[in-house]
mmCIF file of C-alpha atoms in Angstrom:
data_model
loop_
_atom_site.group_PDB
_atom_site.id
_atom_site.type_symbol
_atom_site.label_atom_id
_atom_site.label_comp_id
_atom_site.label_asym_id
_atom_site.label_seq_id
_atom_site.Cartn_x
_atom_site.Cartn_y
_atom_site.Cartn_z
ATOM 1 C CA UNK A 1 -2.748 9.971 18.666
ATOM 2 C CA UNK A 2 -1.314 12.673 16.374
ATOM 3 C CA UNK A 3 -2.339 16.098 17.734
ATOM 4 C CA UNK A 4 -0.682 19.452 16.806
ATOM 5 C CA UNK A 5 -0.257 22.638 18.714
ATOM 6 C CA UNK A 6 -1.410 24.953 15.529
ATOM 7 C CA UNK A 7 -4.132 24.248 13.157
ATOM 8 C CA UNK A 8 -3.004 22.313 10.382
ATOM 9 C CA UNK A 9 -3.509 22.743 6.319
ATOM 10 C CA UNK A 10 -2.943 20.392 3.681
ATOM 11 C CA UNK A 11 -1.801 22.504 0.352
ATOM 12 C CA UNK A 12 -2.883 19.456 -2.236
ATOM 13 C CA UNK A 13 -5.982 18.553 -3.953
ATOM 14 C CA UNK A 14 -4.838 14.854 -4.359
ATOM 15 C CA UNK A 15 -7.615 12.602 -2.433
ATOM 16 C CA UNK A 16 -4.845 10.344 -1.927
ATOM 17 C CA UNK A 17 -2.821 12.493 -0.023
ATOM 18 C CA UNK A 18 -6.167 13.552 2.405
ATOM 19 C CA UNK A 19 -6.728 9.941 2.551
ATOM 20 C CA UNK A 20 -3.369 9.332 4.090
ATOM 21 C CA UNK A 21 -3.385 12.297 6.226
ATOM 22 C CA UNK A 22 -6.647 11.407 7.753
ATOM 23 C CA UNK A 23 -5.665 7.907 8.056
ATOM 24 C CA UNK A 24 -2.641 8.715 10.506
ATOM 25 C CA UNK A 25 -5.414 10.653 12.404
ATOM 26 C CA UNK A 26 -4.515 14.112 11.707
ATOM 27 C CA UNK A 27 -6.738 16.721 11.968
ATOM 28 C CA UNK A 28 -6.237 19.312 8.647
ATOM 29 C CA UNK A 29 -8.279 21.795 6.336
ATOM 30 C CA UNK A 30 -7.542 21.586 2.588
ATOM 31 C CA UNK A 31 -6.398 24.623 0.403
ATOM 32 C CA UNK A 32 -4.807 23.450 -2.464
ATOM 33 C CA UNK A 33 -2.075 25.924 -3.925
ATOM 34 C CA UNK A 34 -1.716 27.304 -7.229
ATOM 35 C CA UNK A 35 1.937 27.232 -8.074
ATOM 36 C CA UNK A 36 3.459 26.862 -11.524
ATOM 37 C CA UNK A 37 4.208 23.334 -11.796
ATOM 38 C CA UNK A 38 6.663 23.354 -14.430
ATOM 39 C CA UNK A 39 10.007 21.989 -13.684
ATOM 40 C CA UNK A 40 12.419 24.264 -13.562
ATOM 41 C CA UNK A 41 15.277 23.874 -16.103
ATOM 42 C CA UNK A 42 18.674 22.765 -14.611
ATOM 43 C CA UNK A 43 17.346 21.465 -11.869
ATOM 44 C CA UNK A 44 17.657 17.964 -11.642
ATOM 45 C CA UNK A 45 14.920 15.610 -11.773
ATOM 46 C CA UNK A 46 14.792 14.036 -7.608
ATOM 47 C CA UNK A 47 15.308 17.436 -6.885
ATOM 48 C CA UNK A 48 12.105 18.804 -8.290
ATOM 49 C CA UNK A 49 9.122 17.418 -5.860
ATOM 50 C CA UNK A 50 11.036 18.924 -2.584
ATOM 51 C CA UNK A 51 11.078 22.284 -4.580
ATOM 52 C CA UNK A 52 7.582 22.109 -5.907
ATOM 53 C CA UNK A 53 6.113 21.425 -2.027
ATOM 54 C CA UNK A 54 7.748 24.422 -1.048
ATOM 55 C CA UNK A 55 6.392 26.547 -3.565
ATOM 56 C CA UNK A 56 2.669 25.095 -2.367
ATOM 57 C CA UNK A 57 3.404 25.587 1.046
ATOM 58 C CA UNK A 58 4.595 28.695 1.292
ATOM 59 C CA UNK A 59 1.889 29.879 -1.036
ATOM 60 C CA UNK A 60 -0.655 29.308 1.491
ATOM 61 C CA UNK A 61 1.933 30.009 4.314
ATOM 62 C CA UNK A 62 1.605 33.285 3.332
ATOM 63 C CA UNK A 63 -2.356 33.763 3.409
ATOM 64 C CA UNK A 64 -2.490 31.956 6.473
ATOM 65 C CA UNK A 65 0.473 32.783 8.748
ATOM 66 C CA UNK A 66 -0.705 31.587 11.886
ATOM 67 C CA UNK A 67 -1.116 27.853 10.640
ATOM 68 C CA UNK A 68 0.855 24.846 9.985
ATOM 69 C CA UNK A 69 0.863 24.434 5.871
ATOM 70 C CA UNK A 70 1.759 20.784 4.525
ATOM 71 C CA UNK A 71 2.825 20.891 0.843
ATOM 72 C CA UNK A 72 3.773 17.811 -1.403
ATOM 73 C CA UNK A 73 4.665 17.125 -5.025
ATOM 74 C CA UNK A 74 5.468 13.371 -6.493
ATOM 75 C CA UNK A 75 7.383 12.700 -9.744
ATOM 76 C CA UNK A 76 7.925 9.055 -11.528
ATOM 77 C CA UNK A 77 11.564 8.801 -13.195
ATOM 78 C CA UNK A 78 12.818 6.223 -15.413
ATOM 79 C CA UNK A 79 16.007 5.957 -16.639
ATOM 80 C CA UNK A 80 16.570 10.124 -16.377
ATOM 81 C CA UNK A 81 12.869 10.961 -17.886
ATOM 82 C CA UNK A 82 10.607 12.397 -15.978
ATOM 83 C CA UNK A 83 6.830 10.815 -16.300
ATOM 84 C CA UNK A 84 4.323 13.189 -14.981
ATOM 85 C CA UNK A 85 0.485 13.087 -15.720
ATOM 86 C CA UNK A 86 -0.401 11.622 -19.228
ATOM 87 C CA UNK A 87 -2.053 14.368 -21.473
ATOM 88 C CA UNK A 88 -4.230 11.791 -23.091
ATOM 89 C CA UNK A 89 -4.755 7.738 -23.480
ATOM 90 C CA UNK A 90 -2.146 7.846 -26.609
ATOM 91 C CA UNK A 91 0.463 9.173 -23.931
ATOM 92 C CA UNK A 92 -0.848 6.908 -21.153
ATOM 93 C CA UNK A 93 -0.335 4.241 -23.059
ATOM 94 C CA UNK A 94 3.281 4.794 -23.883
ATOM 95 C CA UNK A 95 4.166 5.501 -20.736
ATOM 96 C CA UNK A 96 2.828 2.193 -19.344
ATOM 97 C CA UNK A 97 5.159 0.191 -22.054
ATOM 98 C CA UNK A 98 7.993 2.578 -21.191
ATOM 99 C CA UNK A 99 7.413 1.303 -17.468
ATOM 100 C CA UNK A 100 6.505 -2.383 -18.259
ATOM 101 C CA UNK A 101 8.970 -4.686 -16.703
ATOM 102 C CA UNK A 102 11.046 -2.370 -15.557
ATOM 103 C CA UNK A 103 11.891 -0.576 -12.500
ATOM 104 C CA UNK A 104 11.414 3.401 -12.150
ATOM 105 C CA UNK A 105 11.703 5.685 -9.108
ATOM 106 C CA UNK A 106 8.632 8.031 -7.416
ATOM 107 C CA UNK A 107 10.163 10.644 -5.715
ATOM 108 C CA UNK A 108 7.540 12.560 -3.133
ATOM 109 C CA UNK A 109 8.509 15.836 -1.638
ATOM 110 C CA UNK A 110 7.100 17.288 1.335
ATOM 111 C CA UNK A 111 7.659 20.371 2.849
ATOM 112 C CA UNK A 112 5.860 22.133 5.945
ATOM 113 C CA UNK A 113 5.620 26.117 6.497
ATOM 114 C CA UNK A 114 4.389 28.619 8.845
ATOM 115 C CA UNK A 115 4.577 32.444 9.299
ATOM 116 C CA UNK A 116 5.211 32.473 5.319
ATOM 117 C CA UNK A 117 8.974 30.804 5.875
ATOM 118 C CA UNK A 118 9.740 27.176 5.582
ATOM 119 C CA UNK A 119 9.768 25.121 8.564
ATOM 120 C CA UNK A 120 11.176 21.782 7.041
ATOM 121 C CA UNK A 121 11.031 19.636 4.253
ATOM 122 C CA UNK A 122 12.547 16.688 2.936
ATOM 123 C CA UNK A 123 12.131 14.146 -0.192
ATOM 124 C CA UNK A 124 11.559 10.335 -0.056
ATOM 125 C CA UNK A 125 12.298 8.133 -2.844
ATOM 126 C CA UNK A 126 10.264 4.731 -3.329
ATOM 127 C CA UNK A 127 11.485 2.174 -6.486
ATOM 128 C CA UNK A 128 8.448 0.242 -8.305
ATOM 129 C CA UNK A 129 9.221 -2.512 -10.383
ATOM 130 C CA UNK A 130 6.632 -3.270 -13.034
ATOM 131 C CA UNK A 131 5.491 -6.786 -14.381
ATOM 132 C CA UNK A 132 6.123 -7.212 -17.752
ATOM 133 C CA UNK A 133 2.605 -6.805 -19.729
ATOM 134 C CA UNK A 134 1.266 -6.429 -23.256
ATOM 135 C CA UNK A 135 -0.396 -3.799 -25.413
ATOM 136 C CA UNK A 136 -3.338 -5.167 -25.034
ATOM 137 C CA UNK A 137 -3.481 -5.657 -21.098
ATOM 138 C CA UNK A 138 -2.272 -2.028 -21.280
ATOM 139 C CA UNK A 139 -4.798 -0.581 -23.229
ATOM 140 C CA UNK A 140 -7.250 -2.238 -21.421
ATOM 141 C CA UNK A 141 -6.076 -0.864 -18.628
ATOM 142 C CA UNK A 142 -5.937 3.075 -19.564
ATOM 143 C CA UNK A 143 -9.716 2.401 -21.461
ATOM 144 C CA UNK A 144 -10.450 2.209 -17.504
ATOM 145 C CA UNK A 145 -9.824 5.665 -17.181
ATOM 146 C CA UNK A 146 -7.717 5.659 -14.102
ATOM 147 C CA UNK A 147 -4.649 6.431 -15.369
ATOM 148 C CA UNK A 148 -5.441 10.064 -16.727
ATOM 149 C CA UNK A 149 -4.879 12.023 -13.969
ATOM 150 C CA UNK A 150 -1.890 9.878 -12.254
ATOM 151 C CA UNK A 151 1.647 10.892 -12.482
ATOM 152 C CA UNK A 152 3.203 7.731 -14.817
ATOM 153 C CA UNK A 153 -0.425 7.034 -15.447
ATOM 154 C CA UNK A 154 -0.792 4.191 -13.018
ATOM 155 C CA UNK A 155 -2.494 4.156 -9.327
ATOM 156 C CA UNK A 156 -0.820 1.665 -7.017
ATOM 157 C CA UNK A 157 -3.190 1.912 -5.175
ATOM 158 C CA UNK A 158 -6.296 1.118 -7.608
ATOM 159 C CA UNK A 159 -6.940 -1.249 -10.547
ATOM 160 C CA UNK A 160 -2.950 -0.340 -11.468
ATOM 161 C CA UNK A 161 -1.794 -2.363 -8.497
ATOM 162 C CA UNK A 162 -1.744 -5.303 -10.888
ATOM 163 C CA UNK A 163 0.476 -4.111 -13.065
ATOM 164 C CA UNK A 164 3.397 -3.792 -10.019
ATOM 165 C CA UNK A 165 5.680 -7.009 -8.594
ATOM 166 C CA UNK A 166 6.629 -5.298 -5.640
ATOM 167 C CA UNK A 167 8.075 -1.825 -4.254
ATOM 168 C CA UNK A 168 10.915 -1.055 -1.695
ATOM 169 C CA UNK A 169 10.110 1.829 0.316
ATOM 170 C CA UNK A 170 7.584 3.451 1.422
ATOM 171 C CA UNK A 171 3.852 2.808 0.003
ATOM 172 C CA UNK A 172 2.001 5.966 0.783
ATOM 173 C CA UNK A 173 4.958 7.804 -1.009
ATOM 174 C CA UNK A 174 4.072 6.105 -4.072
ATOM 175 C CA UNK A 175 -0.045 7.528 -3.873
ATOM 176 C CA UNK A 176 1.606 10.413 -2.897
ATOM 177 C CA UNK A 177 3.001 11.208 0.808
ATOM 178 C CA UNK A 178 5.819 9.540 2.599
ATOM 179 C CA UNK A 179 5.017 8.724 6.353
ATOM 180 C CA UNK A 180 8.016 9.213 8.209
ATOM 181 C CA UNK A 181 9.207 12.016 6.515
ATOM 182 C CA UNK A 182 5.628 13.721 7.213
ATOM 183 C CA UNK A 183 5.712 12.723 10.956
ATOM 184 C CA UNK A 184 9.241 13.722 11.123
ATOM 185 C CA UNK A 185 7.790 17.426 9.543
ATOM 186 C CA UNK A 186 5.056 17.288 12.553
ATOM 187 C CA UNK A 187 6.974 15.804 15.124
ATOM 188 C CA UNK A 188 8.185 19.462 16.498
ATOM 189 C CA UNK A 189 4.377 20.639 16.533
ATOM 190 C CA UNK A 190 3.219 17.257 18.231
ATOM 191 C CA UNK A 191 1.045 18.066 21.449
ATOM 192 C CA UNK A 192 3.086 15.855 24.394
ATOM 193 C CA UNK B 1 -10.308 -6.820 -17.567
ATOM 194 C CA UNK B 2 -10.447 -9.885 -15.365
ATOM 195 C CA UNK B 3 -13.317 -11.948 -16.705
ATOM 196 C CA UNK B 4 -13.118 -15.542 -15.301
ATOM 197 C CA UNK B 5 -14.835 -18.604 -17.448
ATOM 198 C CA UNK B 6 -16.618 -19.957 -14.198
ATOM 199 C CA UNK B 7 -17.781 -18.161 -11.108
ATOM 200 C CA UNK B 8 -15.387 -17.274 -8.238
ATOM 201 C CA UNK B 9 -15.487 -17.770 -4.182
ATOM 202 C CA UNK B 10 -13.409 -15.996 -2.119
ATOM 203 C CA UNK B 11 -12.786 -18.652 0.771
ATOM 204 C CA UNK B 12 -12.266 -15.681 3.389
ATOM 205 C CA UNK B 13 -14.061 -13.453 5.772
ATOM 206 C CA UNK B 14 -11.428 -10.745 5.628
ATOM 207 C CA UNK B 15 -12.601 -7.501 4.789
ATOM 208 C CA UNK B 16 -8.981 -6.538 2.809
ATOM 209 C CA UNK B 17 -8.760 -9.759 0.699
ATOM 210 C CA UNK B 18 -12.076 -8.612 -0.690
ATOM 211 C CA UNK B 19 -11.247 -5.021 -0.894
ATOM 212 C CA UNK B 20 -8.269 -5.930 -2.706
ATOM 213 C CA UNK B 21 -9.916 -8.444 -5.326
ATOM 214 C CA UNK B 22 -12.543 -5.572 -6.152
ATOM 215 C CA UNK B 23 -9.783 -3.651 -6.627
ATOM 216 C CA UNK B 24 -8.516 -5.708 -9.680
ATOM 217 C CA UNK B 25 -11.799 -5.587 -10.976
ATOM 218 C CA UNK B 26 -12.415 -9.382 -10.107
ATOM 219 C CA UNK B 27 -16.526 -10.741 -9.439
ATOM 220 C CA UNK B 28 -16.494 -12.994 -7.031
ATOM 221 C CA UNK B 29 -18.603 -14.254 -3.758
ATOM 222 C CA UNK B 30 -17.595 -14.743 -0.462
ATOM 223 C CA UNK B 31 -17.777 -18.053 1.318
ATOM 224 C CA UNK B 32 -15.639 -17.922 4.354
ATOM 225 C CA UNK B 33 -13.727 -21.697 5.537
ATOM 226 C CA UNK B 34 -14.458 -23.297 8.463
ATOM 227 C CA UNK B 35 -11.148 -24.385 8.904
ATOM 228 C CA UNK B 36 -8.939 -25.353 12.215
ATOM 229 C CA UNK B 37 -6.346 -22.815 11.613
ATOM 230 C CA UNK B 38 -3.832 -24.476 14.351
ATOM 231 C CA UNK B 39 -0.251 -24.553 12.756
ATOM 232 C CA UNK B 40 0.516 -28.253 12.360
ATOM 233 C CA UNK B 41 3.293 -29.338 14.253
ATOM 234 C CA UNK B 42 6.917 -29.759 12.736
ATOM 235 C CA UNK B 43 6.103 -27.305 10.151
ATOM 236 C CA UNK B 44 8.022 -24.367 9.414
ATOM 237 C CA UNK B 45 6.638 -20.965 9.277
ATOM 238 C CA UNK B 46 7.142 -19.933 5.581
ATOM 239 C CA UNK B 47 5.239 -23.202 4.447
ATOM 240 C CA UNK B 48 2.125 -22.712 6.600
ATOM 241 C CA UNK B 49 0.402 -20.043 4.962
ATOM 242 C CA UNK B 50 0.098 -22.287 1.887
ATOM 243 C CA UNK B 51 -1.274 -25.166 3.625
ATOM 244 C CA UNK B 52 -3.897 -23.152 5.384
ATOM 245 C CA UNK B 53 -4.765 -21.651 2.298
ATOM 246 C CA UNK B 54 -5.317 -24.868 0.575
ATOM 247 C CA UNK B 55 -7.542 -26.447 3.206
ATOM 248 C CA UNK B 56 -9.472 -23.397 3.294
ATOM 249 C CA UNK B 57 -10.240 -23.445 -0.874
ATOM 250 C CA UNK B 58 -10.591 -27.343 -0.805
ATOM 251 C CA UNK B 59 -13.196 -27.268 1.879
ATOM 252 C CA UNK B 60 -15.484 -24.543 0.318
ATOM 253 C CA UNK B 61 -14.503 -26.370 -3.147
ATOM 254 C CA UNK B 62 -16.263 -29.685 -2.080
ATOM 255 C CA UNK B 63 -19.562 -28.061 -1.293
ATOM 256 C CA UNK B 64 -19.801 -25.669 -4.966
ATOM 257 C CA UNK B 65 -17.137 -28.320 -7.303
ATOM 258 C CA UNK B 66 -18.680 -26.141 -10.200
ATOM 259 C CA UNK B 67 -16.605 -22.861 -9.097
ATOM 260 C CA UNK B 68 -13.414 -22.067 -8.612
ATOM 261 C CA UNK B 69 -12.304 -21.163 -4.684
ATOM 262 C CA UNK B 70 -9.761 -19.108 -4.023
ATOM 263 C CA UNK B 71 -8.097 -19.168 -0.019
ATOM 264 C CA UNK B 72 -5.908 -17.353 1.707
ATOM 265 C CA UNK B 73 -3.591 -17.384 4.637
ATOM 266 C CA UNK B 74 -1.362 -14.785 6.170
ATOM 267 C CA UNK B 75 1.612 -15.349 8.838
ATOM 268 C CA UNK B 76 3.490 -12.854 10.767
ATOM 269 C CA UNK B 77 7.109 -13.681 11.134
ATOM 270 C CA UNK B 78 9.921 -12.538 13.513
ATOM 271 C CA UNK B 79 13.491 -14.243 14.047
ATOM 272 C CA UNK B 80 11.126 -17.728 13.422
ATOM 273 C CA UNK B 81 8.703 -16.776 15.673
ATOM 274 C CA UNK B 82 5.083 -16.418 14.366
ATOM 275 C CA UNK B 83 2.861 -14.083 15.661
ATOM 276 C CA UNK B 84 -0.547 -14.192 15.017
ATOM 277 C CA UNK B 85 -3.806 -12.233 16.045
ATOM 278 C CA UNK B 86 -3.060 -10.819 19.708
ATOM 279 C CA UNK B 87 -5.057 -12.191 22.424
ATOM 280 C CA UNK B 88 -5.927 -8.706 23.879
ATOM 281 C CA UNK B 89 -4.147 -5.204 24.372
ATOM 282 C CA UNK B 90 -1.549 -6.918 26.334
ATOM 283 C CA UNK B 91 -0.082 -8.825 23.429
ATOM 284 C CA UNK B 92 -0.713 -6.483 20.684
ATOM 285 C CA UNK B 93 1.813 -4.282 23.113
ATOM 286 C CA UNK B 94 4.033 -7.107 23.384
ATOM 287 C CA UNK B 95 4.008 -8.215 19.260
ATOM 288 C CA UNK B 96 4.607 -4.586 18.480
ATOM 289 C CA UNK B 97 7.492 -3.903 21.288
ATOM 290 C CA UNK B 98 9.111 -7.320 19.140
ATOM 291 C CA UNK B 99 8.643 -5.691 16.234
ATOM 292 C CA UNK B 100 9.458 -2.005 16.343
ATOM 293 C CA UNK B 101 13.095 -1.419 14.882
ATOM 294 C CA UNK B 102 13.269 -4.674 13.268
ATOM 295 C CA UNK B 103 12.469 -5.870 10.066
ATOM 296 C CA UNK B 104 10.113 -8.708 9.660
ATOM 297 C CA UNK B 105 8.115 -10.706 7.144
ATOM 298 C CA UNK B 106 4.895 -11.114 6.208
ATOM 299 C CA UNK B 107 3.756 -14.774 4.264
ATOM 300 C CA UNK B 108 0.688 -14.867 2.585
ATOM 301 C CA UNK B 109 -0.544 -18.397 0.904
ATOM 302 C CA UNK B 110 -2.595 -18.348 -1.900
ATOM 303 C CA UNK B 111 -4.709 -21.409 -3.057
ATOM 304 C CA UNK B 112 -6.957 -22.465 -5.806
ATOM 305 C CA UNK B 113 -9.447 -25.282 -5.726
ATOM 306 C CA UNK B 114 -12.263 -26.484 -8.390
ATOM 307 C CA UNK B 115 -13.887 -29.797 -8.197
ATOM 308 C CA UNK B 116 -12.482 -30.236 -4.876
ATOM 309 C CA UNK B 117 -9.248 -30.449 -5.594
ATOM 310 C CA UNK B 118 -6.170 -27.818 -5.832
ATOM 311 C CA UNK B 119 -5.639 -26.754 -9.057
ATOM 312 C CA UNK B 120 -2.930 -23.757 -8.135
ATOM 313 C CA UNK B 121 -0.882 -22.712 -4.898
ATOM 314 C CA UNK B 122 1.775 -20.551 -4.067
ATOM 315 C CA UNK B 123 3.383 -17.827 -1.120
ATOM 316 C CA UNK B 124 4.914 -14.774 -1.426
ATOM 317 C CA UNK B 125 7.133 -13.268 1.171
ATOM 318 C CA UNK B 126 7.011 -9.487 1.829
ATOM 319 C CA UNK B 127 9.832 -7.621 4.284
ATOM 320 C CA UNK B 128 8.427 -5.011 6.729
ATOM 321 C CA UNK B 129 10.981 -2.784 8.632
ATOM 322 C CA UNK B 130 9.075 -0.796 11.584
ATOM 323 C CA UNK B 131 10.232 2.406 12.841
ATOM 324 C CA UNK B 132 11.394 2.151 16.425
ATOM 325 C CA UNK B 133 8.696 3.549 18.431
ATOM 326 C CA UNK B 134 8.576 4.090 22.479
ATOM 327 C CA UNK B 135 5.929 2.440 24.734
ATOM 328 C CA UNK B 136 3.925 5.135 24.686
ATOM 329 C CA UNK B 137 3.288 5.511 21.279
ATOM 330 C CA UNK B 138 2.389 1.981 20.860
ATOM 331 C CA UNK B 139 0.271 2.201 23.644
ATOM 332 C CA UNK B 140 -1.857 4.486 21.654
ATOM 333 C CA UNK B 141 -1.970 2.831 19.324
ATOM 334 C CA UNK B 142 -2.990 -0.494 20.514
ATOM 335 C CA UNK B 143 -5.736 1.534 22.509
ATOM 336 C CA UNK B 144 -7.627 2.678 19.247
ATOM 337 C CA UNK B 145 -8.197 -1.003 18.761
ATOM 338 C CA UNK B 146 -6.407 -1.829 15.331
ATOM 339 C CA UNK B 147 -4.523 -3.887 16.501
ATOM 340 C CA UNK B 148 -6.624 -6.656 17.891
ATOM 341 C CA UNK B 149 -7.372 -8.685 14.809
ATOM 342 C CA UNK B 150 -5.118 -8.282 12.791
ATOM 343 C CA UNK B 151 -1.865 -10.697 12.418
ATOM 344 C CA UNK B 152 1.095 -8.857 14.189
ATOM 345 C CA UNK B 153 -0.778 -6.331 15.860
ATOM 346 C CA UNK B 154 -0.727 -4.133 13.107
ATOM 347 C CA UNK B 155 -2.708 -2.668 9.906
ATOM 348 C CA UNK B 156 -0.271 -1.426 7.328
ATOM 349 C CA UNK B 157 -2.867 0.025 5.317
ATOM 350 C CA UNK B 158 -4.905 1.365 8.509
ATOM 351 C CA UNK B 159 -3.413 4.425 11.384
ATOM 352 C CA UNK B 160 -0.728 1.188 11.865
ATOM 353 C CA UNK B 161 0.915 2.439 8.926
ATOM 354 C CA UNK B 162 2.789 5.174 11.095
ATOM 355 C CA UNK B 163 4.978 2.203 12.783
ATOM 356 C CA UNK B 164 6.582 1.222 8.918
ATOM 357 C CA UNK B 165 9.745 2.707 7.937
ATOM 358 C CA UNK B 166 9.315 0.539 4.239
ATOM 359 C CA UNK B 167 8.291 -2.825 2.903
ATOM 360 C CA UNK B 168 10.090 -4.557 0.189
ATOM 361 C CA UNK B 169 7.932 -6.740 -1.783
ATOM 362 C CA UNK B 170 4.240 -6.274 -2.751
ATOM 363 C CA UNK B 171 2.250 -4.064 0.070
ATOM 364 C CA UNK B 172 -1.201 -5.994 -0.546
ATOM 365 C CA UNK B 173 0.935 -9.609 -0.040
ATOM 366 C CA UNK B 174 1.104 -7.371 3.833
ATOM 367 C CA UNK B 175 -3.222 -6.634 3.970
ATOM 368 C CA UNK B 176 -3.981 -10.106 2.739
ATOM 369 C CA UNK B 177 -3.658 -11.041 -0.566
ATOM 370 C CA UNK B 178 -0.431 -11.111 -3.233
ATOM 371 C CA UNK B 179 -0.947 -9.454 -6.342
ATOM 372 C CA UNK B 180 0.725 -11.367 -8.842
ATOM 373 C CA UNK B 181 0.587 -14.960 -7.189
ATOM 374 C CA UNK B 182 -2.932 -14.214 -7.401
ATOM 375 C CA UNK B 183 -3.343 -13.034 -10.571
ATOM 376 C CA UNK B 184 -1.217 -15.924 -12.254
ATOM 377 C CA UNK B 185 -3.513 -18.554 -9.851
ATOM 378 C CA UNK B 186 -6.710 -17.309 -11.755
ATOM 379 C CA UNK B 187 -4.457 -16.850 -15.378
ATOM 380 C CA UNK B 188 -5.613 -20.253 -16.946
ATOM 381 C CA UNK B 189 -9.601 -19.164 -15.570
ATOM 382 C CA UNK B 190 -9.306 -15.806 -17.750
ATOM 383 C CA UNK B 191 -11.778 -15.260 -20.761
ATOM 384 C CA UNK B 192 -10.015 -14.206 -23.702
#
């Protein structure tokens, strides 16, 4: 359904984001970029993932010119603080009571490049409001494992969907890629 | 982290309710209902999901009263009409025609039985808006076959997840199952 008139690249190493590619039926390669990740100071926090994608995708852009290169960066935000991945269970843990019954914002980024410029990009916001749940449900939880390597150290779309009421947005931007914004990227390099 | 005090049936033969009760980290078998799943006449949409669901746990439940039976039941619904599983390609194309641009909602009915009798129901409601898509792209679609048995003509959590703009509500209420109606069903069943 979705083919593309240049070879396409994914710049991530998030499964998540491969599994949502490939579920949309895209054809890609993966070559995950290695940009600084830290958050530039000043900038302001919804601003970050769009800037971040466009670092990865123009750092493969330029070893691969001739192809389509899809970067994408997600942050969680609460209240002005910006929750990335935990550095440990203590952290996990207090992030997960930070988010417990409350409703925070995941911001994905995306951004698509070719010829080492940027072709488009664009940022999609999805809020997730938690359940309220104790320490001990919580700690449970992070002994799992799962949240260690998760941005707000929760995956909506593993065992962490039980700690979340309900969304409004966009799913996939939550595991990490909004759809329409992504098709919206491709649209231009869509074979009629 | 879910540990139930008796043994658990799944009452359905759908491949996502059981993906997503794995998910949560639930054991459970599967026992699908033989159940006439014809919407009784003079009731309204919203309410029929429950009532499906609860003839579906209460007929496995008389057969194994020792363990608790958990059924489900999901409903389309559009401007109060409810659209089911298409009949063939020529319906999915019609559902999804209905559907694309709008925003509709998705009722799924939870039910517990033990003994054989209900012990817990409930439904939660989930809004879907759909991108507005041309004939042609839903023709694709429909072509790869999703479509055809699924409620609505569409898998939100399959390629059909190119046709949502956003959901508001919980996403796995949309694939089959409600998180936290479930999880407060089973509540009373967990070991401490």
């Amino acid at each position: 359904m979705f083919s593309l008139t240049s070879p396409l690249i994914l710049a991530s190493q998030s499964p998540r984001r491969e599994q949502i590619l490939r579920m949309l039926g895209f054809e890609f390669s993966i070559l995950p970029a290695d940009v600084d990740e830290t958050i530039p100071s000043g900038m302001k926090a919804p601003d970050v993932p769009e800037a971040l994608a466009k670092a990865k995708s123009l750092h493969v852009s330029r070893e691969h010119p001739e192809k389509l290169v899809l970067g994408a960066d997600t942050l969680v935000v609460l209240e002005d603080r910006v929750l990335g991945k935990p550095s440990g269970t203590q952290e996990a843990l207090q992030m997960l009571s930070f988010l417990s019954g409350r409703t925070h914002q995941v911001y994905t980024g995306v951004a698509l490049a070719m010829g080492g410029k940027i072709v488009g990009s664009g940022t999609a916001c999805t809020e997730v409001t938690f359940e309220t749940w104790n320490k001990d449900v919580l700690e449970a939880y992070v002994r799992g494992g799962e949240s260690l390597d998760k941005a707000g150290a929760y995956a909506i779309q593993g065992q962490g969907a039980f700690l979340v009421q309900g969304i409004r947005g966009c799913f996939f931007n939550v595991m990490g890629l909004p759809i329409q914004k992504t098709l919206r990227l491709l649209q231009p390099y869509q074979r009629p």
